[in-house]
mmCIF file of C-alpha atoms in Angstrom:
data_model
loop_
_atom_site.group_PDB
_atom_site.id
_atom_site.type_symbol
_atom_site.label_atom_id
_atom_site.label_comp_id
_atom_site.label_asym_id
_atom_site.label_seq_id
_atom_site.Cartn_x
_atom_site.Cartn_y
_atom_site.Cartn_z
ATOM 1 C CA UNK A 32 0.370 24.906 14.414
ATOM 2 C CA UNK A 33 -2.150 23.393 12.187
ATOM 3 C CA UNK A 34 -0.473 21.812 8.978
ATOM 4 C CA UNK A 35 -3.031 23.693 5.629
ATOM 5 C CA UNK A 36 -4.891 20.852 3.995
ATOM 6 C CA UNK A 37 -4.817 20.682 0.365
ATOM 7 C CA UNK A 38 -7.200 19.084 -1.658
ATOM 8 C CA UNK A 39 -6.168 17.491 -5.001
ATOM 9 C CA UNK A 40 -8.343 15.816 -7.707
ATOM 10 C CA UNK A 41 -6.500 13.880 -9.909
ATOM 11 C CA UNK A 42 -8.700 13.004 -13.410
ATOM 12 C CA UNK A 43 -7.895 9.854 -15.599
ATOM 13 C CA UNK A 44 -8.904 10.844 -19.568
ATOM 14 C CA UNK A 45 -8.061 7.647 -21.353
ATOM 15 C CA UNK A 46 -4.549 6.864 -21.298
ATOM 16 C CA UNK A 47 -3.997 8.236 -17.554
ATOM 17 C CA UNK A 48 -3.685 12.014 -18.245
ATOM 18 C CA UNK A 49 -4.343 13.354 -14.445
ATOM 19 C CA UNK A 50 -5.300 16.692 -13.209
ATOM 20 C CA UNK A 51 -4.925 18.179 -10.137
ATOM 21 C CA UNK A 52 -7.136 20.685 -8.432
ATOM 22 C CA UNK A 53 -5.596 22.713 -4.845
ATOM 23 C CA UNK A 54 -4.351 25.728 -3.821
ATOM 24 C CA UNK A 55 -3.428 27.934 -6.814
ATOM 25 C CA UNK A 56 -0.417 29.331 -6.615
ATOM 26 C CA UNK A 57 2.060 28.433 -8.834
ATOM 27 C CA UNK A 58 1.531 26.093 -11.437
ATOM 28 C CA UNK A 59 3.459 23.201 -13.005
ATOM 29 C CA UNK A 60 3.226 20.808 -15.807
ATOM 30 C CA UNK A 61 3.887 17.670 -14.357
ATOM 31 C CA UNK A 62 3.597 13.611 -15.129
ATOM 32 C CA UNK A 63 3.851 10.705 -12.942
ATOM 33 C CA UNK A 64 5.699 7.289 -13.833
ATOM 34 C CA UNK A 65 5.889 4.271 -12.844
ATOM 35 C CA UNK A 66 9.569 3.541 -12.655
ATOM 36 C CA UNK A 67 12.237 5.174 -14.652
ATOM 37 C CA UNK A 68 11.893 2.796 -18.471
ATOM 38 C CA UNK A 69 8.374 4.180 -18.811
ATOM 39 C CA UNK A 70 9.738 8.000 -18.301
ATOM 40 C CA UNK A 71 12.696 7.321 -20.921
ATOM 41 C CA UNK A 72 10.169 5.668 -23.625
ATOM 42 C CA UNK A 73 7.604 8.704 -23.059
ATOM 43 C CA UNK A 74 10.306 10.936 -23.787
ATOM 44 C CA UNK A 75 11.608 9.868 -26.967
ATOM 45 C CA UNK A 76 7.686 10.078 -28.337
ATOM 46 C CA UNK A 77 6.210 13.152 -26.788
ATOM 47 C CA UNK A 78 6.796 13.468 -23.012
ATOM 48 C CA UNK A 79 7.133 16.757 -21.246
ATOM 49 C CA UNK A 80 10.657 16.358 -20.339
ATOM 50 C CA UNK A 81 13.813 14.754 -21.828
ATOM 51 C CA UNK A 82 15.500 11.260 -21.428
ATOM 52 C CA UNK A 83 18.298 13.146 -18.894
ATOM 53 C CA UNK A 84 15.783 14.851 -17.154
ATOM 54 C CA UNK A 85 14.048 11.192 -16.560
ATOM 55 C CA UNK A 86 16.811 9.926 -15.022
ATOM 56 C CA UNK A 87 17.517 13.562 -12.929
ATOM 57 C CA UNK A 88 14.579 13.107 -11.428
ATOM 58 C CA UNK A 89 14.424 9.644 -10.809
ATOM 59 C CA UNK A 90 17.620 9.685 -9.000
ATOM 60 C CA UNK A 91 16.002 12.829 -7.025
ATOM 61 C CA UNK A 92 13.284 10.708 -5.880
ATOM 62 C CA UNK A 93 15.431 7.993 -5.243
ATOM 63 C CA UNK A 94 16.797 9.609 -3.281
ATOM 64 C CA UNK A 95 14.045 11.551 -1.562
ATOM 65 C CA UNK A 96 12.677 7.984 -0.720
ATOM 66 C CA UNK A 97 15.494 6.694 1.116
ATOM 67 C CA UNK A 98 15.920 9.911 3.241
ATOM 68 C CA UNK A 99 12.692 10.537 3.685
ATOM 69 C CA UNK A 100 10.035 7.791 3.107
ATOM 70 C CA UNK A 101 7.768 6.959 5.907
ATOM 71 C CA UNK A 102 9.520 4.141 8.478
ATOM 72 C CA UNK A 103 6.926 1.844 10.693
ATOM 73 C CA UNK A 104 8.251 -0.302 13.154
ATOM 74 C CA UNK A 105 6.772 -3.675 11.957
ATOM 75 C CA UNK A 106 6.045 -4.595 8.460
ATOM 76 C CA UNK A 107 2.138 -5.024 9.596
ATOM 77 C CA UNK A 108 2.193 -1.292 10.322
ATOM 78 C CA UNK A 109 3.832 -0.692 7.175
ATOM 79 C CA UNK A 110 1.085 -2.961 5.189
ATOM 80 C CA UNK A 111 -1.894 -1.496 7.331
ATOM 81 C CA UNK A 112 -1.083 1.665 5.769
ATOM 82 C CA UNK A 113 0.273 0.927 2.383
ATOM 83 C CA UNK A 114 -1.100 -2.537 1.278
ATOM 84 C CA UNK A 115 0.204 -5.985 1.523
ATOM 85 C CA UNK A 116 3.314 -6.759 -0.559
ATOM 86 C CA UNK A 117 4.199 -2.589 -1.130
ATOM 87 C CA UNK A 118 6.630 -2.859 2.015
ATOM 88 C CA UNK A 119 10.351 -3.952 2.754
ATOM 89 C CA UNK A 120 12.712 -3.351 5.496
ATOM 90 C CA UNK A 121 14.693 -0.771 5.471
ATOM 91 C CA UNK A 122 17.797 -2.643 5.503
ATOM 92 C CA UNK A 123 16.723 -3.586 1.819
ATOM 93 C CA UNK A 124 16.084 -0.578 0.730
ATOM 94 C CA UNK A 125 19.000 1.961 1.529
ATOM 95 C CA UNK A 126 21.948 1.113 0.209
ATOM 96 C CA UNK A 127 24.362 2.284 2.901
ATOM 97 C CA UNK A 128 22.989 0.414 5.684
ATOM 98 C CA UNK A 129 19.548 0.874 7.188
ATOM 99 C CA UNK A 130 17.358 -1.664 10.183
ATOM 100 C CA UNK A 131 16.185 -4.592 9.252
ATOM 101 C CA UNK A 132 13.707 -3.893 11.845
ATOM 102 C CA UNK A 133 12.143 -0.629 10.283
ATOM 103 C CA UNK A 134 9.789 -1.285 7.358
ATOM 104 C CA UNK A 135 8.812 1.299 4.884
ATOM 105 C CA UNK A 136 7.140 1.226 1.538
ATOM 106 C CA UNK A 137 8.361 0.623 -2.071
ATOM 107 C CA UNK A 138 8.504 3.311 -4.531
ATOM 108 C CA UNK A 139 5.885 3.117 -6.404
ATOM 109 C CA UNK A 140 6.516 5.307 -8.796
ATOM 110 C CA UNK A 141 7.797 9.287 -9.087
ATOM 111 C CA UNK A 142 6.100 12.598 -9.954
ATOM 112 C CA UNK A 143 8.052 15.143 -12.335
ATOM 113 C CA UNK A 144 7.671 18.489 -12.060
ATOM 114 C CA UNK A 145 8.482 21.067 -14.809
ATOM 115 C CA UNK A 146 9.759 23.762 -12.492
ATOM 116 C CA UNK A 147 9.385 26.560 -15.326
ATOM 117 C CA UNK A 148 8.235 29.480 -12.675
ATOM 118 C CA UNK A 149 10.572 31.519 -10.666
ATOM 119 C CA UNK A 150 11.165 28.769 -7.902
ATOM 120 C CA UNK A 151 12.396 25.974 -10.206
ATOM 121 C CA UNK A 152 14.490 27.895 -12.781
ATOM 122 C CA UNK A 153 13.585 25.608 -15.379
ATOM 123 C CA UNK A 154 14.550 22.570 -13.400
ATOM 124 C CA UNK A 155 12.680 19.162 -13.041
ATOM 125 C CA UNK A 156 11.660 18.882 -9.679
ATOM 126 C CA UNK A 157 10.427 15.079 -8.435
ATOM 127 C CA UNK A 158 8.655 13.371 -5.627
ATOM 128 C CA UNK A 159 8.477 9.467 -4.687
ATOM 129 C CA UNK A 160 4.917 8.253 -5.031
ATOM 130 C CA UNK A 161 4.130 5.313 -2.824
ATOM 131 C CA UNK A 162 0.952 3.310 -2.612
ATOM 132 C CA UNK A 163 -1.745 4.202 -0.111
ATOM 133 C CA UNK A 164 -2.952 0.856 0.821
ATOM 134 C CA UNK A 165 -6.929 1.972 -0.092
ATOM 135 C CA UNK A 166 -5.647 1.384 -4.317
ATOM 136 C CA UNK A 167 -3.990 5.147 -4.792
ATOM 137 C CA UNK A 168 -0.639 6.557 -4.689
ATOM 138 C CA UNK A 169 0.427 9.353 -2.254
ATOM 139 C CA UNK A 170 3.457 11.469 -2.679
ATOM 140 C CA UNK A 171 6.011 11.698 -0.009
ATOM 141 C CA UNK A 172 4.779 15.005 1.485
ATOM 142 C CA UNK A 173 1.967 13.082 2.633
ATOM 143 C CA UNK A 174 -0.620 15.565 1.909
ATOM 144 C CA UNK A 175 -1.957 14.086 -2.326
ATOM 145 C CA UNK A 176 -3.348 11.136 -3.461
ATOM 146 C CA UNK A 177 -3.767 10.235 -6.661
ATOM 147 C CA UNK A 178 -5.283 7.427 -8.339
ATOM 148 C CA UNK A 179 -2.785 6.167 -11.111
ATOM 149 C CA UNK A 180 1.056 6.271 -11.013
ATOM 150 C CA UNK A 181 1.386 7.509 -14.338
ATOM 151 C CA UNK A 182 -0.254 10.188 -16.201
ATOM 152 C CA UNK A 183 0.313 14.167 -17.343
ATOM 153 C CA UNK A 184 -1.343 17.041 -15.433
ATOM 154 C CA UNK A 185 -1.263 20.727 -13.566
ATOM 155 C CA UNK A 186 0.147 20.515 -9.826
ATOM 156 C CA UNK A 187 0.580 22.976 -7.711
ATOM 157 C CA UNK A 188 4.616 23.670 -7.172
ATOM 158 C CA UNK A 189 3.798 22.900 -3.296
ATOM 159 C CA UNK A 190 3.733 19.332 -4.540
ATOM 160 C CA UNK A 191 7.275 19.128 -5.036
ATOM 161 C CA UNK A 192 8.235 20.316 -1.360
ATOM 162 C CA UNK A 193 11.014 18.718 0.109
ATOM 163 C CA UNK A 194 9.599 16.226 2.369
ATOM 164 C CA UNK A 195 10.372 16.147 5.823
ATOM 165 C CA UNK A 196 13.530 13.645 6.729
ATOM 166 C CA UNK A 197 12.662 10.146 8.647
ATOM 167 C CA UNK A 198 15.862 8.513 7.801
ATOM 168 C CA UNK A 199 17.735 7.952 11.531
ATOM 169 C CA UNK A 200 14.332 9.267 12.900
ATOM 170 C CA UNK A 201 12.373 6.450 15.620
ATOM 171 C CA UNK A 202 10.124 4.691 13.017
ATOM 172 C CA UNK A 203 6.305 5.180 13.222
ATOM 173 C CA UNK A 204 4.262 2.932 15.838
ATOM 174 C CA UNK A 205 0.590 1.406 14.823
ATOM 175 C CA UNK A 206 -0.490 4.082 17.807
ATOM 176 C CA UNK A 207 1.570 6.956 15.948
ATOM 177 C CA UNK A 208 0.505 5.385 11.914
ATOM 178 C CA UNK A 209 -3.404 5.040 13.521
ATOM 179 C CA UNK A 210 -3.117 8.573 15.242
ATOM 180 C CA UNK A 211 -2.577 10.114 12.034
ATOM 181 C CA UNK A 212 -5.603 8.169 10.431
ATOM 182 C CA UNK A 213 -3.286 6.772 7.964
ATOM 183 C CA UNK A 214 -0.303 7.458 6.002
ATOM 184 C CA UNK A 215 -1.792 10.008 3.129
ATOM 185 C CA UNK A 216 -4.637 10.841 4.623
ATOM 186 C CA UNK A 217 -4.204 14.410 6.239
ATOM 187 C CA UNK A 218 -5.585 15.942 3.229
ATOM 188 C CA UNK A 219 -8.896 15.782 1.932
ATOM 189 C CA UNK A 220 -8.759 14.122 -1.872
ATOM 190 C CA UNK A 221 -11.055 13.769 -4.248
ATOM 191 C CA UNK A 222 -10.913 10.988 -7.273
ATOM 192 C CA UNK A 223 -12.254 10.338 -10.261
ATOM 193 C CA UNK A 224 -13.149 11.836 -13.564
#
């Protein structure tokens, strides 16, 4: 089964506001941060969501990074595909254990979703962003890149898709990582303003 390609534009207006252009189904206000100090000072000036909902979805993607960011098997793999310096070991990184023989990347920053259509209830939905090694972010679904780590924007809800789990799973080879052309790269993505 062929995996649908998305394409996503994401458009930096002065202070990093981002759009996204995909499929269009549902909708969602969304912003990316950096880490989880930028999101709190945001939301005491005029951010989308509150200072709880901040930390919500930080410790959502957080979370979503340890179970499921992308594991090489060598820290070159792990830099071929998400730059020099953006990659630790796994041991590291997950707090209850983990290789120190698998390598994935840092989070690089999180995507928050306003959830305010049927599927969300409200809710703020987040993905781990993670660099891309070619000066972008990619979310953890693998299929978006983006060109900042912070910014406000339109997604499509598909963007927030619980991403597949590598955690326990045999940790990408440079044959597999090369295969794939690239962490990130399955979908076609267009940047720039």
């Amino acid at each position: 089964m062929r995996k649908r390609s998305r394409t996503v534009a994401l458009t930096i207006l002065g202070a990093a506001s981002f759009a996204i252009a995909g499929c269009r189904d549902e909708q969602v206000q969304a912003e990316a941060f950096p880490d989880l100090a930028t999101c709190e000072a945001q939301a005491k000036s005029e951010g989308l969501f509150t200072v709880d909902q901040c930390a919500e979805a930080f410790a959502q993607a957080e979370t979503l990074h340890v179970e499921s960011a992308p594991r090489y098997d060598s820290l070159a793999v792990c830099e071929e595909q998400h730059g020099v310096g953006n990659c630790g070991s796994e041991q590291d990184q997950v707090s209850n254990g983990g290789s120190g023989s698998i390598f994935m990347p840092l989070l690089a920053g999180y995507l928050i979703g306003s959830m305010l259509g049927n599927a969300g209830r409200g809710m703020a939905a987040a993905q781990p962003m993670y660099n891309n090694g070619r000066g972008g972010f990619t979310n953890a679904t693998r299929t978006s890149n983006f060109n900042s780590n912070s910014g406000r924007g339109t997604l499509n809800s598909q963007q927030f898709t619980r991403p597949a789990r590598t955690m326990g799973q045999a940790p990408m080879s440079r044959a597999q990582a090369t295969s794939r052309s690239g962490f990130g790269s399955r979908s076609g993505s267009r940047v720039g303003g």
